[in-house]
PDB file of C-alpha atoms in Angstrom:
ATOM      1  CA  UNK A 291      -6.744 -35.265   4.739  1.00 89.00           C
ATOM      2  CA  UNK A 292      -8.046 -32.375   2.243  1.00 96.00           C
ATOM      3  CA  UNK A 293     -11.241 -31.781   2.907  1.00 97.00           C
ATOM      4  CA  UNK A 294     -11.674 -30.511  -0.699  1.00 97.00           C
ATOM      5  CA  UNK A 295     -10.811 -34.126  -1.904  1.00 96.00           C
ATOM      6  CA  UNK A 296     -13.384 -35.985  -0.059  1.00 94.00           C
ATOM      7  CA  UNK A 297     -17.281 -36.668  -0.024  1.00 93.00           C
ATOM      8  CA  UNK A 298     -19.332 -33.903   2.177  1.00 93.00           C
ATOM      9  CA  UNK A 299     -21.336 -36.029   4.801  1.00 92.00           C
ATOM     10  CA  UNK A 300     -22.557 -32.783   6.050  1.00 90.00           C
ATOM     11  CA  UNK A 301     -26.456 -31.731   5.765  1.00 92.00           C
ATOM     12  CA  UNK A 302     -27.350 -30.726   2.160  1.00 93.00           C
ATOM     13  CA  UNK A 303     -23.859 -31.836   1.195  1.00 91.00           C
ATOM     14  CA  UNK A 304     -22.516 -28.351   2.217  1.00 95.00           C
ATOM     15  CA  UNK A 305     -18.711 -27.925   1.877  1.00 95.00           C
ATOM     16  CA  UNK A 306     -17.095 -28.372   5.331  1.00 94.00           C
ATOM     17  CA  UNK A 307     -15.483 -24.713   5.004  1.00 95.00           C
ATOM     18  CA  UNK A 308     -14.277 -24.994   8.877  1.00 94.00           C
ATOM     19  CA  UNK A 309     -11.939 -27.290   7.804  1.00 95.00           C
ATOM     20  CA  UNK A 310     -10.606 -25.786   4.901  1.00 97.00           C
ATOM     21  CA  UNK A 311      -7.403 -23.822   4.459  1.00 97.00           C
ATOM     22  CA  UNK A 312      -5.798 -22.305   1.765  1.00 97.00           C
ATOM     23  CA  UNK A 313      -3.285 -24.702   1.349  1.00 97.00           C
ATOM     24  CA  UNK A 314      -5.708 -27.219   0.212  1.00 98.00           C
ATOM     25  CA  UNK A 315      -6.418 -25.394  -3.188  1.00 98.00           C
ATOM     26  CA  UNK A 316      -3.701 -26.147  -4.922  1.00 97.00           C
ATOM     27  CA  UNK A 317      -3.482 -30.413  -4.566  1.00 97.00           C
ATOM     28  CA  UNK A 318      -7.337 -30.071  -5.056  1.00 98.00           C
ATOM     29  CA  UNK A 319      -6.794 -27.587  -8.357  1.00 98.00           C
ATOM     30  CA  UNK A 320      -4.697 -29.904  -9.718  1.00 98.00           C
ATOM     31  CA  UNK A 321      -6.126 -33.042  -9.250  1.00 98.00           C
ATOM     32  CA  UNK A 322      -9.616 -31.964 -10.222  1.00 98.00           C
ATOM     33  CA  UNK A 323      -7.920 -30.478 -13.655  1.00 98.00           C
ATOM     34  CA  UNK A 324      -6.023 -33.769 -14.256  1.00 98.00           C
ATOM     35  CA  UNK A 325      -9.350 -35.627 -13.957  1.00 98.00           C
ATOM     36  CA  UNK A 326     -11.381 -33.619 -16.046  1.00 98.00           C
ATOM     37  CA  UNK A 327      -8.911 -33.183 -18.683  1.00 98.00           C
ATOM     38  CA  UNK A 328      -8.784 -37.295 -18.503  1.00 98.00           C
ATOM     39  CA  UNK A 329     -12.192 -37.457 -18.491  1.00 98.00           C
ATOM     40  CA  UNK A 330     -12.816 -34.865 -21.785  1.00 98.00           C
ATOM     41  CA  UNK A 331     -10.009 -37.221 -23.386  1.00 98.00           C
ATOM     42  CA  UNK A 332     -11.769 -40.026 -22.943  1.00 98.00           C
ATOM     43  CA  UNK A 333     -14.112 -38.703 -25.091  1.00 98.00           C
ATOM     44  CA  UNK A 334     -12.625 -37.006 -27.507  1.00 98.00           C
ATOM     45  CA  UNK A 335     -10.536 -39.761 -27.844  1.00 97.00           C
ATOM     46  CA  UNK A 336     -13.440 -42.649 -28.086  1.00 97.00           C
ATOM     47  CA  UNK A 337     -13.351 -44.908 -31.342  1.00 97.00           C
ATOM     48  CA  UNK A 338     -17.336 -45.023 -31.392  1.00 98.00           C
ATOM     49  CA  UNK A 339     -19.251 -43.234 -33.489  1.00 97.00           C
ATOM     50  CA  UNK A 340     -20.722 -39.743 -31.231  1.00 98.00           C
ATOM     51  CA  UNK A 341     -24.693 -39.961 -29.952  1.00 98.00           C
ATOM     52  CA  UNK A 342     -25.606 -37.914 -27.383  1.00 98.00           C
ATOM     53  CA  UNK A 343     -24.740 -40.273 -24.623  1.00 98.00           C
ATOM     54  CA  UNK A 344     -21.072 -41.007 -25.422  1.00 98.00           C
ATOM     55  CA  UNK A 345     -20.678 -37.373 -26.156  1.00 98.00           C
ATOM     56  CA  UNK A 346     -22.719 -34.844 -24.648  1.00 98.00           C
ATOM     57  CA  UNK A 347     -23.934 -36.544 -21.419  1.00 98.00           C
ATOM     58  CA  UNK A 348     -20.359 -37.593 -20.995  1.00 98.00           C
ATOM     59  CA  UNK A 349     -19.471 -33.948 -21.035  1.00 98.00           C
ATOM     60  CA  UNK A 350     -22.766 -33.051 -19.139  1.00 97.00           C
ATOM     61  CA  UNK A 351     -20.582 -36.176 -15.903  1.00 97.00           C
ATOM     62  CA  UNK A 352     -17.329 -34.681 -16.573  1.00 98.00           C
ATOM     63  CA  UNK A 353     -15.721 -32.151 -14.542  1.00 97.00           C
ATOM     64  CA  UNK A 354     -17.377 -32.963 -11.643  1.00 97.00           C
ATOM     65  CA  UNK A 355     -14.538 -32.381  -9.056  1.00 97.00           C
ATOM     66  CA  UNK A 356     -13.753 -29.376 -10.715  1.00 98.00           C
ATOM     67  CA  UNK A 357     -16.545 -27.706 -10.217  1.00 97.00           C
ATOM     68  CA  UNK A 358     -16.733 -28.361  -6.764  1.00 96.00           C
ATOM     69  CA  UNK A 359     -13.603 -26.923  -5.675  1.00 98.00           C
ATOM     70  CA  UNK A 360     -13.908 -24.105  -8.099  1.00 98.00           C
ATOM     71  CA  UNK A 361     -17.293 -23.358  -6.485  1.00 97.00           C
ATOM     72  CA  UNK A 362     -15.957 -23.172  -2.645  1.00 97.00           C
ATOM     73  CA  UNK A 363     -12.964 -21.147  -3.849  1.00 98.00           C
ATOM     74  CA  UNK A 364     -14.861 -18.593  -5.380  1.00 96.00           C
ATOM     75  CA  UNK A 365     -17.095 -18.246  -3.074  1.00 95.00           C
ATOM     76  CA  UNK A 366     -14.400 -17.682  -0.432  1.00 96.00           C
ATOM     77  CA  UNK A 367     -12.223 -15.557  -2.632  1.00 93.00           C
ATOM     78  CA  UNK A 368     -15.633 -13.889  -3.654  1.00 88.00           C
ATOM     79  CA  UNK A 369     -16.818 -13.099   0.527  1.00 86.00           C
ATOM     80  CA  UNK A 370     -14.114 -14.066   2.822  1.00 89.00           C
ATOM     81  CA  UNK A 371     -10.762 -13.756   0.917  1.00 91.00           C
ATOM     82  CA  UNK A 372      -7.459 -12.865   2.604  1.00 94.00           C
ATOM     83  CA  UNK A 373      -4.099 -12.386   1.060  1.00 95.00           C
ATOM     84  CA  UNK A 374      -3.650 -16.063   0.533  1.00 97.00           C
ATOM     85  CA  UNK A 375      -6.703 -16.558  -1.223  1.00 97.00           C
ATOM     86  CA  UNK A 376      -6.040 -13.454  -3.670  1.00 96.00           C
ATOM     87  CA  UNK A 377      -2.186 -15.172  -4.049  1.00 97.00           C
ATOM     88  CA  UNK A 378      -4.187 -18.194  -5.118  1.00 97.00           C
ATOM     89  CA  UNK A 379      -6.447 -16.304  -7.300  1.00 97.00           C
ATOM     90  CA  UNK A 380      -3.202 -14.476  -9.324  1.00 96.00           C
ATOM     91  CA  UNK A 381      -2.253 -17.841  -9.581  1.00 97.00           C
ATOM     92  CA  UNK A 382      -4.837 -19.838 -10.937  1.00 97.00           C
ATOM     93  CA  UNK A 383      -6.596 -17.945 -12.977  1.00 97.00           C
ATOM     94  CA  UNK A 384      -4.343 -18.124 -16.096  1.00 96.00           C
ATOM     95  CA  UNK A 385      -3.991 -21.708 -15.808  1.00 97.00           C
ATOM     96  CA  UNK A 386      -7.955 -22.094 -15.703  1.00 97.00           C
ATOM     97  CA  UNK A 387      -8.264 -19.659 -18.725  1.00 97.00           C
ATOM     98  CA  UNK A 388      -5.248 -22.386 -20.178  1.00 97.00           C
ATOM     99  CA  UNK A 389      -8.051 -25.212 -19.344  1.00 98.00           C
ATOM    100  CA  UNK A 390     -10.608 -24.007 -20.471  1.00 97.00           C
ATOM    101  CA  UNK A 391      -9.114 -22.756 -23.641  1.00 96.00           C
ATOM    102  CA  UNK A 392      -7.615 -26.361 -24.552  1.00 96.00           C
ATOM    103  CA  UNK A 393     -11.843 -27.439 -23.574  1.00 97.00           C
ATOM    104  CA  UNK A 394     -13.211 -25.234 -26.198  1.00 97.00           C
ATOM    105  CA  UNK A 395     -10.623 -25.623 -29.127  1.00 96.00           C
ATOM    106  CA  UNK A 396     -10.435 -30.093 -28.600  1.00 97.00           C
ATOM    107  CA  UNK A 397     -10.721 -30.584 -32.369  1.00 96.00           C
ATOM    108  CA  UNK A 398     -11.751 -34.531 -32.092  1.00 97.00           C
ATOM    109  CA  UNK A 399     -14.065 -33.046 -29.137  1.00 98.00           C
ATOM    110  CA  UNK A 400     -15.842 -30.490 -31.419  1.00 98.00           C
ATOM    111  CA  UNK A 401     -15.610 -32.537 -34.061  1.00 97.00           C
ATOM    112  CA  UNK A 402     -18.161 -35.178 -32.256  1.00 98.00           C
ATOM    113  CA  UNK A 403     -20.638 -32.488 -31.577  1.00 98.00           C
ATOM    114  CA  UNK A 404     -20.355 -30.751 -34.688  1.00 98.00           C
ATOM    115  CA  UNK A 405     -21.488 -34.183 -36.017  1.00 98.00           C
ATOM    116  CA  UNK A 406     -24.204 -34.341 -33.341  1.00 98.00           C
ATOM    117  CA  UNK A 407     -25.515 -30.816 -34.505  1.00 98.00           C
ATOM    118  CA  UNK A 408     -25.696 -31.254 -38.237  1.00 97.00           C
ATOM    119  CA  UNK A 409     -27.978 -34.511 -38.013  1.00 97.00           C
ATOM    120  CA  UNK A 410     -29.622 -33.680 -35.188  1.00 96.00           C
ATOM    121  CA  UNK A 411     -32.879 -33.621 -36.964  1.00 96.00           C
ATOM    122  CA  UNK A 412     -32.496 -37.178 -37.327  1.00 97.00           C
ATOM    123  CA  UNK A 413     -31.046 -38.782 -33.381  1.00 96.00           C
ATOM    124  CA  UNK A 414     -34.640 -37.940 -31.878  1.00 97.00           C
ATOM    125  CA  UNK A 415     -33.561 -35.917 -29.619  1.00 98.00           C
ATOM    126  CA  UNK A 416     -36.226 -34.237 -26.603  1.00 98.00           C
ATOM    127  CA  UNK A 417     -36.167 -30.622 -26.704  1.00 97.00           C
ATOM    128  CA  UNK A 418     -34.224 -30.537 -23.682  1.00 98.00           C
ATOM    129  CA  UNK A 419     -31.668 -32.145 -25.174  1.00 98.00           C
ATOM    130  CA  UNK A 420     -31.569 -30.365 -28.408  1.00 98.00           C
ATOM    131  CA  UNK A 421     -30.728 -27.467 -26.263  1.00 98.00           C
ATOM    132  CA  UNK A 422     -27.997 -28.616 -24.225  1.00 98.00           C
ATOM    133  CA  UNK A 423     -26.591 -29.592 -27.845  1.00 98.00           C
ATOM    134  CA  UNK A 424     -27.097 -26.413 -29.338  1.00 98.00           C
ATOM    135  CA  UNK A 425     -25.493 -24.900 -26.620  1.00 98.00           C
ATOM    136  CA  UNK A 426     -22.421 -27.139 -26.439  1.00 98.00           C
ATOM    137  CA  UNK A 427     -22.183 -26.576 -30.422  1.00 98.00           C
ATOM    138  CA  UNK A 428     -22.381 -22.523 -29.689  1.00 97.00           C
ATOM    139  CA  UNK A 429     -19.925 -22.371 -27.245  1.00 97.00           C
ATOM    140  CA  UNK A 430     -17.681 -23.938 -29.095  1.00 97.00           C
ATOM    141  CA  UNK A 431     -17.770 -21.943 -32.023  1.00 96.00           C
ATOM    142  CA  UNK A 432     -17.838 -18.750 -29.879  1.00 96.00           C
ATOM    143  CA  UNK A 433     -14.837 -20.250 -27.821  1.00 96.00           C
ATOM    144  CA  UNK A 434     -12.170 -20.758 -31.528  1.00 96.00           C
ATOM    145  CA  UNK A 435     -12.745 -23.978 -31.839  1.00 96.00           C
ATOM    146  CA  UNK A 436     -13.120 -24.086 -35.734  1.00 94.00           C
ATOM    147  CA  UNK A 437     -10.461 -21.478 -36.386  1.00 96.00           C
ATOM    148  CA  UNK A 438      -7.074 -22.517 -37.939  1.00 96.00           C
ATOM    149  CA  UNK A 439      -3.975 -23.615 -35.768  1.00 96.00           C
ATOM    150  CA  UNK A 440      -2.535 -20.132 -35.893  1.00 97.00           C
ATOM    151  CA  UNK A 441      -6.296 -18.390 -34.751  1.00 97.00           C
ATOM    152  CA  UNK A 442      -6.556 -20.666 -32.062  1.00 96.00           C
ATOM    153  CA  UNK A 443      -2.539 -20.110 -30.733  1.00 96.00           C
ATOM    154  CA  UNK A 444      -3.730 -16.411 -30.874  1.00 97.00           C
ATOM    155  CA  UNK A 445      -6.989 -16.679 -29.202  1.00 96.00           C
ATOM    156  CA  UNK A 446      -4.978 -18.646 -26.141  1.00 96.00           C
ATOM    157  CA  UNK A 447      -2.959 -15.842 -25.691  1.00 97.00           C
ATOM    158  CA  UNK A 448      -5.755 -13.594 -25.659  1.00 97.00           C
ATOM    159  CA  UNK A 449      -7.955 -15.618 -23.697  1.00 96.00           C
ATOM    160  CA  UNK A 450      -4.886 -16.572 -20.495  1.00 96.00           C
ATOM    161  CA  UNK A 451      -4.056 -12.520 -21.072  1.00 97.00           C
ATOM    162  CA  UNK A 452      -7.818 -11.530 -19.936  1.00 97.00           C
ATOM    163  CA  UNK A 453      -7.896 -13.566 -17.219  1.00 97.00           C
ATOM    164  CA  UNK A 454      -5.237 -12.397 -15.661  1.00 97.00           C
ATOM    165  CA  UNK A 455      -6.213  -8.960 -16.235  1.00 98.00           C
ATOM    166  CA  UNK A 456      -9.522  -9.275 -15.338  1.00 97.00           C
ATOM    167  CA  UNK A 457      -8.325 -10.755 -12.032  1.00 97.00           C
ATOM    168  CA  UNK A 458      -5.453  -7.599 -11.155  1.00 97.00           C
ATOM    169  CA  UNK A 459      -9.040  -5.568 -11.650  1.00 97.00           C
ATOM    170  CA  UNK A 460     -11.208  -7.056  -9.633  1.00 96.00           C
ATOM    171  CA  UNK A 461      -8.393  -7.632  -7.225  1.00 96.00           C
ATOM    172  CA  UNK A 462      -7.722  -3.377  -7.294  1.00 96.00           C
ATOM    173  CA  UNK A 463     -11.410  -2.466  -6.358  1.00 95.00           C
ATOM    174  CA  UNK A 464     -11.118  -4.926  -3.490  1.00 93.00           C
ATOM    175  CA  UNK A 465      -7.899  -2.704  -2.458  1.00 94.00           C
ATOM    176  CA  UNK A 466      -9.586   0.300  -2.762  1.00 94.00           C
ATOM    177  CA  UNK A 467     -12.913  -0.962  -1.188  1.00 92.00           C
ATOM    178  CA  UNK A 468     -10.750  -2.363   1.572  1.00 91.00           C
ATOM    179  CA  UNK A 469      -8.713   1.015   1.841  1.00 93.00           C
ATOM    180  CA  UNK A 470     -11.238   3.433   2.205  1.00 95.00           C
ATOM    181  CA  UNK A 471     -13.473   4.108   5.414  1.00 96.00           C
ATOM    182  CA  UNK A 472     -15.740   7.086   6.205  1.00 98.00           C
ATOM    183  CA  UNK A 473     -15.179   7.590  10.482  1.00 98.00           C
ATOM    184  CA  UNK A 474     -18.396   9.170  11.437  1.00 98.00           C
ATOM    185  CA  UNK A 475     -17.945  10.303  15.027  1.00 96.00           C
ATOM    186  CA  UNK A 476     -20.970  12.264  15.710  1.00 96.00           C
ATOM    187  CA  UNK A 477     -24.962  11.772  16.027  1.00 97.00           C
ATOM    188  CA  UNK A 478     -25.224  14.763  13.321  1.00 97.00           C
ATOM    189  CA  UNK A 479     -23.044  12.426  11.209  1.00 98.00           C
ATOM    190  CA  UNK A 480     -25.260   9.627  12.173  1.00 98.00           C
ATOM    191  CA  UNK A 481     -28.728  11.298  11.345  1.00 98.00           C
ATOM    192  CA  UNK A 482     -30.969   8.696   9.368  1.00 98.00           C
ATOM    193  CA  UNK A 483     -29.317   5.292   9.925  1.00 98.00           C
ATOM    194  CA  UNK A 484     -31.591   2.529  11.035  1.00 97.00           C
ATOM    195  CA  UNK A 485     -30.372   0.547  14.383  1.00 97.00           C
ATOM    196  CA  UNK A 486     -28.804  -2.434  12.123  1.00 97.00           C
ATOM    197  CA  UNK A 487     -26.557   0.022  10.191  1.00 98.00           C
ATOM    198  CA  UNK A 488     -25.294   1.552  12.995  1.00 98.00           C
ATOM    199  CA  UNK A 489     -24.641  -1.646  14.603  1.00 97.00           C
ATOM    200  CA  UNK A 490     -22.726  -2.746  11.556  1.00 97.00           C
ATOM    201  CA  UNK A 491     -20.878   0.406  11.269  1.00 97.00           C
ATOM    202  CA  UNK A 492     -19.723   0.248  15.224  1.00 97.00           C
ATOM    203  CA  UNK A 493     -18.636  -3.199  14.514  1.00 97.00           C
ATOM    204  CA  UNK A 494     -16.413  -1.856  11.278  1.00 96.00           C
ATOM    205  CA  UNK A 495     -15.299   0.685  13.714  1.00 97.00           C
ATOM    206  CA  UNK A 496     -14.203  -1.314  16.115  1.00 97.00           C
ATOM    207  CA  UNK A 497     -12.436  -3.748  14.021  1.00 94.00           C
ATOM    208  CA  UNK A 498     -10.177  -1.022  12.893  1.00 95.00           C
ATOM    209  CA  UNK A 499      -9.281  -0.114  16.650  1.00 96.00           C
ATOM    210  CA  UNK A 500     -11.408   2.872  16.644  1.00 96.00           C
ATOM    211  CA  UNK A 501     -14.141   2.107  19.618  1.00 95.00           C
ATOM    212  CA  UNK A 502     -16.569   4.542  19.925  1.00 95.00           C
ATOM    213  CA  UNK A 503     -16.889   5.616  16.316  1.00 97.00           C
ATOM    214  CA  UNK A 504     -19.095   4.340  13.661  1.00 98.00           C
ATOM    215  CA  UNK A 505     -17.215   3.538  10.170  1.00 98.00           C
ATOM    216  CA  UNK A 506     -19.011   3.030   6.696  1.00 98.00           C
ATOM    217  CA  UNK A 507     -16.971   1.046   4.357  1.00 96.00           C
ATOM    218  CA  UNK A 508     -16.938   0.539   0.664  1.00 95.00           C
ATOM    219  CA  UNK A 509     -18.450  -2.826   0.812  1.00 92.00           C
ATOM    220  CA  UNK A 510     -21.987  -2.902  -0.614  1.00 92.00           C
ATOM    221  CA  UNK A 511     -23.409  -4.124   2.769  1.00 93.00           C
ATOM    222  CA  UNK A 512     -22.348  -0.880   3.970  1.00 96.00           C
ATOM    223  CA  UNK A 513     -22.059   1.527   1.565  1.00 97.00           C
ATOM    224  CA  UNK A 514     -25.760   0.845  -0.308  1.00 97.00           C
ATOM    225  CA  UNK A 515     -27.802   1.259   2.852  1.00 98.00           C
ATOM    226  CA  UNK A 516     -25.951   4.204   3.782  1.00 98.00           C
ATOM    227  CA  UNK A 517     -26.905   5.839   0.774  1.00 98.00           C
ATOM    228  CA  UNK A 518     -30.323   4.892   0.909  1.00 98.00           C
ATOM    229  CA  UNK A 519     -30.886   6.192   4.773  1.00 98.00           C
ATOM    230  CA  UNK A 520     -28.101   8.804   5.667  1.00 98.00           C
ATOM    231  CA  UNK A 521     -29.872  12.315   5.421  1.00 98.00           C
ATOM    232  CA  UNK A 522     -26.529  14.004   5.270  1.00 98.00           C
ATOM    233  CA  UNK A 523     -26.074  14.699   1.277  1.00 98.00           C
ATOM    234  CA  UNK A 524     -22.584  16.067   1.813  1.00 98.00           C
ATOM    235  CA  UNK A 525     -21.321  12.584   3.347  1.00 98.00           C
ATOM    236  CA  UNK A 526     -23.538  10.838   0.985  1.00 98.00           C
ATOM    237  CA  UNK A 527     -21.939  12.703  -1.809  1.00 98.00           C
ATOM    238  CA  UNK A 528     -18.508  12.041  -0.151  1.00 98.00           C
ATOM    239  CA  UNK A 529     -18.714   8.809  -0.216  1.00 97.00           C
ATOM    240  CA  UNK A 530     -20.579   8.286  -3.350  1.00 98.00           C
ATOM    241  CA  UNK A 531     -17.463  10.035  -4.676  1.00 97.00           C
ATOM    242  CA  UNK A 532     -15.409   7.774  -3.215  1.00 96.00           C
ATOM    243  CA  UNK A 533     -17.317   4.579  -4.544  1.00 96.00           C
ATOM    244  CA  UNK A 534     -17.388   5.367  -8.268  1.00 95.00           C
ATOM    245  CA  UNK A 535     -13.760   6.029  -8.215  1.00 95.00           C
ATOM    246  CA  UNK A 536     -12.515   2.400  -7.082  1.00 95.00           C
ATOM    247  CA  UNK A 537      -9.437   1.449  -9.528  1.00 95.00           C
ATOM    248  CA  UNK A 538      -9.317   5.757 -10.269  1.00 95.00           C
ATOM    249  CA  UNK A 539      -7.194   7.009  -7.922  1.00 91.00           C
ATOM    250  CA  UNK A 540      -3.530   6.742  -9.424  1.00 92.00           C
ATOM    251  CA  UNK A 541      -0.753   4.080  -8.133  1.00 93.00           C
ATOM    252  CA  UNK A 542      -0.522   0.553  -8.090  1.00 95.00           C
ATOM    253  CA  UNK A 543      -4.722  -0.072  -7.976  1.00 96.00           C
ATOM    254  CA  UNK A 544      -5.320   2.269 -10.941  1.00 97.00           C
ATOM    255  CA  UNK A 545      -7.335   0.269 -13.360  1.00 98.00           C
ATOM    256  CA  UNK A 546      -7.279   2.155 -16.548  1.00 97.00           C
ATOM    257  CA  UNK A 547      -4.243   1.273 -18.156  1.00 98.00           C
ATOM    258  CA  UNK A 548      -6.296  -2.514 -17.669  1.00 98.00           C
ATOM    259  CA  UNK A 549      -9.102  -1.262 -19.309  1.00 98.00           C
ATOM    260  CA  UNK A 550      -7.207  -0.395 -22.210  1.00 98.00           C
ATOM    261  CA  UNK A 551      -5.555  -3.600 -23.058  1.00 98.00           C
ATOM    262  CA  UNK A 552      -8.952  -5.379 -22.084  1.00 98.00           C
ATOM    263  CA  UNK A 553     -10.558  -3.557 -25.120  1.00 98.00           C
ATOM    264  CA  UNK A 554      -8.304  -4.007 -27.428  1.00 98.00           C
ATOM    265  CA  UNK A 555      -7.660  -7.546 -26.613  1.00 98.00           C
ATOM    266  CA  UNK A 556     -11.617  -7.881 -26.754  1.00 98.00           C
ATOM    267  CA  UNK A 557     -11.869  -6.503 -29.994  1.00 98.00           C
ATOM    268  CA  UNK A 558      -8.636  -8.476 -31.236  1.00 98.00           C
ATOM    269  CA  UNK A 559     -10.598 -11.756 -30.382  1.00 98.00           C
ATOM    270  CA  UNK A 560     -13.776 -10.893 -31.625  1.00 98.00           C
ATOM    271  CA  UNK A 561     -11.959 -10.261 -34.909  1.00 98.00           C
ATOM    272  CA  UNK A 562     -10.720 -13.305 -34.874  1.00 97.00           C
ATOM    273  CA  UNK A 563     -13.877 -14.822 -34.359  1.00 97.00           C
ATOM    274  CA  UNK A 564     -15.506 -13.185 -37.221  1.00 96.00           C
ATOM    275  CA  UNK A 565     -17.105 -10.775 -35.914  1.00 97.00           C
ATOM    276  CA  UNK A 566     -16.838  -6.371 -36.717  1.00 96.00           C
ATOM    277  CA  UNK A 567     -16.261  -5.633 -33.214  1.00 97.00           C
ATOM    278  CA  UNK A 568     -16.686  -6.840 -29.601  1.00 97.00           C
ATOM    279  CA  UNK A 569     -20.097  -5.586 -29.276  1.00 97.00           C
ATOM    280  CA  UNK A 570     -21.036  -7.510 -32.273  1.00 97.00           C
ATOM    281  CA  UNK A 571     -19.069 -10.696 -30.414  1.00 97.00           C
ATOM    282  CA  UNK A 572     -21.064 -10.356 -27.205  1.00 96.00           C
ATOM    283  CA  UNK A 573     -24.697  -9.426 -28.324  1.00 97.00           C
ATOM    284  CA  UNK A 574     -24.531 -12.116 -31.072  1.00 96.00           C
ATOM    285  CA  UNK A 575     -25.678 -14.980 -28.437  1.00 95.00           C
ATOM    286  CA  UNK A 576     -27.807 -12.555 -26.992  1.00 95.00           C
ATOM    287  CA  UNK A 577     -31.727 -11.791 -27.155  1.00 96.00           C
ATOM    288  CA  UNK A 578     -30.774  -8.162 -29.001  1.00 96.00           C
ATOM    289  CA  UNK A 579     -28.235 -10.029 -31.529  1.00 96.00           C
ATOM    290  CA  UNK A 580     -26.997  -6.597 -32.597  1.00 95.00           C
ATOM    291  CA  UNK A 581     -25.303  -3.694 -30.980  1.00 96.00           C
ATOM    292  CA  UNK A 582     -28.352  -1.786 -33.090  1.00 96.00           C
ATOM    293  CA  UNK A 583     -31.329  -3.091 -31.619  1.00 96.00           C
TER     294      UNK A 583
END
């Protein structure tokens, strides 16, 4: 009966999303976890010796489920959410991070495909699949997963830590996006705006029980054209203002005591990882390699 949990007969194979309710995330979560986490066992757990087929296509199959429900779920959470989807959200994402984490640091697992990598000269491998090697191999590394027991216990921490804080962040500018509205009530106020924006804005208006009025939210549908077209530079200013200061203002949606810990957890890993600093982390798999170019 979860429409998560069965095969999409619909055109394209296009999630059935008018049947799904937030209830069904969590039995879908957590059987598409247990069967990935079966599946990477399987072969990080296999007796025969690692080739690309028993190891890295294997990986390439795995997860399938997973990614399926993860990909309707963020894209509701991303453009339709509600408070149930955002509970969800809080929710899950430290136990993904907890996945993922126990993914990247598999010892027998990176063990295979650090085997794989050092005589890959040798398997006669296509290009393509050199790549999708190399890249397993990288993000391995990057993820811990040759770092001692202790490391990798640390890294875990750090890695389920900015997850959750990267969620309460994204989750405060949607609170302050959500929270804010500029009432325009006026044709002066109204100078500039094509036909579609003002529809849209009339719609936002009336949605918050205020018929008659035009609203401009902090959504991007509605704040970017507005400050492309308005030619009022005081209420373009206003809510310009208002738009660089999501996660600013104070109280319980103030992001920068978040910010904080996210750098120094960022630099704590990257540390850990080798590397001077978190710039040297993050540009290191990167076309500029380092934080001077």
């Amino acid at each position: 009966s979860n429409p998560l949990l069965r095969e999409w007969t619909s055109p394209f194979g296009v999630p059935p999303f008018g049947e799904i309710a937030p209830a069904h995330f969590g039995p879908a979560f957590s059987r598409a976890l247990a069967e990935h986490e079966a599946e990477v066992e399987a072969v990080a757990q296999s007796r025969a010796a690692p080739t690309f087929a028993n190891t890295v296509e294997a990986l390439e199959r795995s997860g399938e489920r997973l990614s399926r429900v993860a990909s309707v779920f963020y894209a509701l959470s991303s453009a339709h959410t509600n408070d149930a989807l955002l509970e969800i959200e809080r929710q899950m994402s430290p136990v993904l991070a907890r996945h993922w984490n126990r993914f990247y640091t598999n010892e027998p697992l990176f063990g295979r495909l650090d085997a794989l990598q050092r005589q890959r000269d040798a398997l006669g491998l296509t290009p393509e699949q050199a790549r999708v090697l190399e890249r397993y191999h990288v993000a391995f590394r990057r993820a811990g997963a040759a770092l001692d027991a202790a490391a990798k216990a640390r890294l875990a921490e750090i890695t389920e830590r900015l997850a959750t804080l990267g969620t309460s962040f994204s989750q405060n500018v949607l609170a302050d996006e959500q929270a804010y509205t500029l009432v325009l009530e006026t044709e002066e106020e109204l100078a500039g705006l094509p036909d579609f924006l003002r529809s849209a804005a009339r719609a936002a208006a009336e949605e918050r029980g205020l018929a008659g009025k035009h609203v401009i939210t902090l959504s991007r549908s509605s704040v970017e054209p507005f400050l492309q077209f308005s030619t009022r530079r005081d209420l373009r200013e206003k809510i310009f203002r208002a738009w660089i200061a999501r996660g600013e203002g104070g109280g319980a949606t103030d992001n920068r005591a978040i910010i904080a810990e996210m750098v120094a957890l960022r630099a704590e890993r990257a540390r850990l990882l080798g590397y001077t600093d978190f710039a040297h982390y993050r540009l290191d798999d990167a076309m500029a390699k380092r934080p001077e170019n």
